[in-house]
CSV table of C-alpha atoms in Angstrom, one decimal:
chain,number,residue,atom,x,y,z
A,1,MET,CA,-3.9,23.6,22.4
A,2,ALA,CA,-6.8,23.0,24.5
A,3,GLU,CA,-8.3,19.9,24.7
A,4,PRO,CA,-8.2,16.5,22.1
A,5,SER,CA,-11.8,16.1,21.7
A,6,GLU,CA,-11.7,20.4,21.2
A,7,THR,CA,-11.6,20.2,16.9
A,8,PRO,CA,-9.8,23.2,15.0
A,9,PHE,CA,-13.5,23.8,14.2
A,10,ALA,CA,-14.8,24.3,17.1
A,11,LEU,CA,-11.6,26.3,18.2
A,12,LEU,CA,-11.6,28.6,15.9
A,13,GLY,CA,-15.8,29.6,15.8
A,14,GLY,CA,-17.7,26.7,14.1
A,15,GLU,CA,-19.1,27.4,10.4
A,16,PRO,CA,-19.7,31.3,10.5
A,17,ALA,CA,-15.4,31.7,11.8
A,18,VAL,CA,-14.4,29.4,8.8
A,19,ARG,CA,-16.3,31.7,6.7
A,20,ARG,CA,-15.5,35.1,7.6
A,21,LEU,CA,-11.7,33.6,6.9
A,22,VAL,CA,-12.1,32.0,3.4
A,23,GLU,CA,-13.8,35.5,2.9
A,24,ARG,CA,-11.4,38.0,4.4
A,25,PHE,CA,-8.3,34.5,2.4
A,26,TYR,CA,-10.3,35.5,-1.2
A,27,ASP,CA,-10.8,38.7,-0.3
A,28,LEU,CA,-6.6,39.0,0.2
A,29,MET,CA,-5.9,37.0,-2.4
A,30,ALA,CA,-7.5,39.5,-4.7
A,31,ARG,CA,-6.3,42.5,-3.3
A,32,ASP,CA,-2.4,41.3,-2.7
A,33,GLU,CA,-1.8,38.5,-5.1
A,34,PRO,CA,-3.7,39.3,-7.9
A,35,ALA,CA,-2.7,37.2,-10.6
A,36,LEU,CA,-3.3,33.8,-7.7
A,37,ALA,CA,-6.4,34.7,-7.3
A,38,ARG,CA,-7.0,34.7,-11.0
A,39,LEU,CA,-5.8,30.7,-10.7
A,40,HIS,CA,-9.3,30.8,-9.5
A,41,LEU,CA,-13.2,30.8,-11.0
A,42,CYS,CA,-13.9,33.7,-10.9
A,43,ASP,CA,-17.2,36.0,-11.4
A,44,GLU,CA,-18.1,38.5,-14.0
A,45,ASN,CA,-16.1,41.5,-12.1
A,46,GLY,CA,-13.4,39.3,-12.1
A,47,HIS,CA,-13.6,38.3,-8.7
A,48,VAL,CA,-12.7,34.6,-7.0
A,49,SER,CA,-16.7,33.6,-7.2
A,50,ARG,CA,-19.2,32.2,-4.6
A,51,GLU,CA,-18.6,29.0,-6.0
A,52,SER,CA,-15.1,28.9,-5.1
A,53,ARG,CA,-15.8,30.6,-2.0
A,54,ASP,CA,-18.0,28.3,-1.0
A,55,ARG,CA,-16.9,24.7,-1.8
A,56,PHE,CA,-13.7,26.3,-0.2
A,57,ALA,CA,-15.2,27.0,2.9
A,58,LEU,CA,-17.4,23.2,2.4
A,59,PHE,CA,-13.1,22.1,2.6
A,60,LEU,CA,-12.5,23.5,5.6
A,61,ILE,CA,-14.9,22.6,8.2
A,62,GLY,CA,-14.9,18.8,7.6
A,63,TRP,CA,-10.7,20.2,7.6
A,64,LEU,CA,-10.6,21.5,10.7
A,65,GLY,CA,-12.7,18.6,12.2
A,66,GLY,CA,-16.3,20.1,11.3
A,67,PRO,CA,-19.0,18.7,10.1
A,68,GLN,CA,-17.6,16.2,6.7
A,69,ASP,CA,-20.3,18.0,4.1
A,70,TYR,CA,-17.5,18.3,1.9
A,71,ILE,CA,-16.7,14.6,1.1
A,72,ALA,CA,-20.6,13.7,1.2
A,73,ALA,CA,-21.2,17.1,-1.9
A,74,HIS,CA,-17.4,16.1,-3.6
A,75,GLY,CA,-15.9,13.2,-2.8
A,76,HIS,CA,-12.8,13.1,-1.1
A,77,PRO,CA,-10.9,15.8,-1.6
A,78,ARG,CA,-7.9,14.5,-3.3
A,79,LEU,CA,-6.0,18.0,-3.3
A,80,ARG,CA,-3.0,17.7,-5.3
A,81,MET,CA,-5.6,15.9,-7.5
A,82,ARG,CA,-7.6,19.2,-8.2
A,83,HIS,CA,-4.9,21.3,-8.6
A,84,MET,CA,-2.5,19.6,-11.2
A,85,ARG,CA,-4.0,21.6,-13.4
A,86,VAL,CA,-2.2,24.5,-12.2
A,87,PRO,CA,1.3,25.0,-12.2
A,88,VAL,CA,2.2,25.1,-7.9
A,89,ASP,CA,5.6,26.1,-7.1
A,90,VAL,CA,7.4,27.5,-3.8
A,91,ALA,CA,6.5,31.7,-4.7
A,92,MET,CA,2.6,30.6,-5.6
A,93,ARG,CA,2.8,28.2,-2.2
A,94,ASP,CA,4.4,31.3,-0.5
A,95,ALA,CA,1.4,34.0,-2.1
A,96,TRP,CA,-1.3,31.2,-0.8
A,97,MET,CA,0.3,31.1,2.4
A,98,ARG,CA,0.8,34.8,2.3
A,99,CYS,CA,-3.1,35.6,2.5
A,100,MET,CA,-4.2,33.4,4.9
A,101,ARG,CA,-1.3,34.6,7.5
A,102,ALA,CA,-3.3,38.0,7.2
A,103,ALA,CA,-6.4,36.3,6.9
A,104,MET,CA,-5.9,34.8,10.5
A,105,THR,CA,-4.0,37.2,11.6
A,106,GLU,CA,-7.2,40.3,11.0
A,107,LEU,CA,-9.9,37.8,12.0
A,108,GLY,CA,-7.3,37.7,15.9
A,109,VAL,CA,-7.5,33.6,15.4
A,110,PRO,CA,-5.4,33.0,18.7
A,111,GLU,CA,-2.5,31.2,19.9
A,112,PRO,CA,-2.1,28.7,19.8
A,113,LEU,CA,-4.4,27.8,17.7
A,114,TYR,CA,-3.0,31.0,15.4
A,115,GLY,CA,0.7,28.1,14.7
A,116,PHE,CA,-0.9,25.1,14.7
A,117,LEU,CA,-3.3,25.8,11.4
A,118,GLU,CA,-0.3,28.3,10.1
A,119,GLN,CA,1.6,25.0,10.3
A,120,ARG,CA,-1.0,22.5,8.9
A,121,PHE,CA,-1.7,25.5,6.1
A,122,GLY,CA,1.5,25.1,5.5
A,123,GLU,CA,2.0,21.7,5.2
A,124,VAL,CA,-0.7,21.2,2.8
A,125,ALA,CA,0.3,23.9,1.0
A,126,ASP,CA,3.9,22.4,0.2
A,127,PHE,CA,2.2,19.8,-0.4
A,128,MET,CA,0.8,21.6,-3.1
A,129,ARG,CA,3.9,22.0,-5.0
A,130,ASN,CA,3.9,19.8,-8.2
A,131,ARG,CA,6.9,21.7,-10.0
A,132,PRO,CA,10.3,23.0,-8.5
A,133,GLY,CA,11.1,26.4,-7.8
């Protein structure tokens, strides 16, 4: 990537870009991976709720090097613990990654940032696995 002081958050375009990524990610999930979308808190129309979208955006903003508002509001993310109620296997990890890759592609995330984020998202998605296969 560029200078060490340039965070992925800044390189992506700050909070507006992260929020666009989250919106597109969940919209693609609803369209392409509906079983995965249904595992989230959904609204009365069956779409991933505004609360879930905002919470994920807040998490990503901090995770990408932006303001740490998620931690201030919700404490340490404890990702695996918070997702233990969901059986995360290879298929679910791969479905999640397909949605994130498609969202990044559609929003035109440039290289080398795309490759960096794809690797980081992949590492976290794999870490979230709590079931074999």
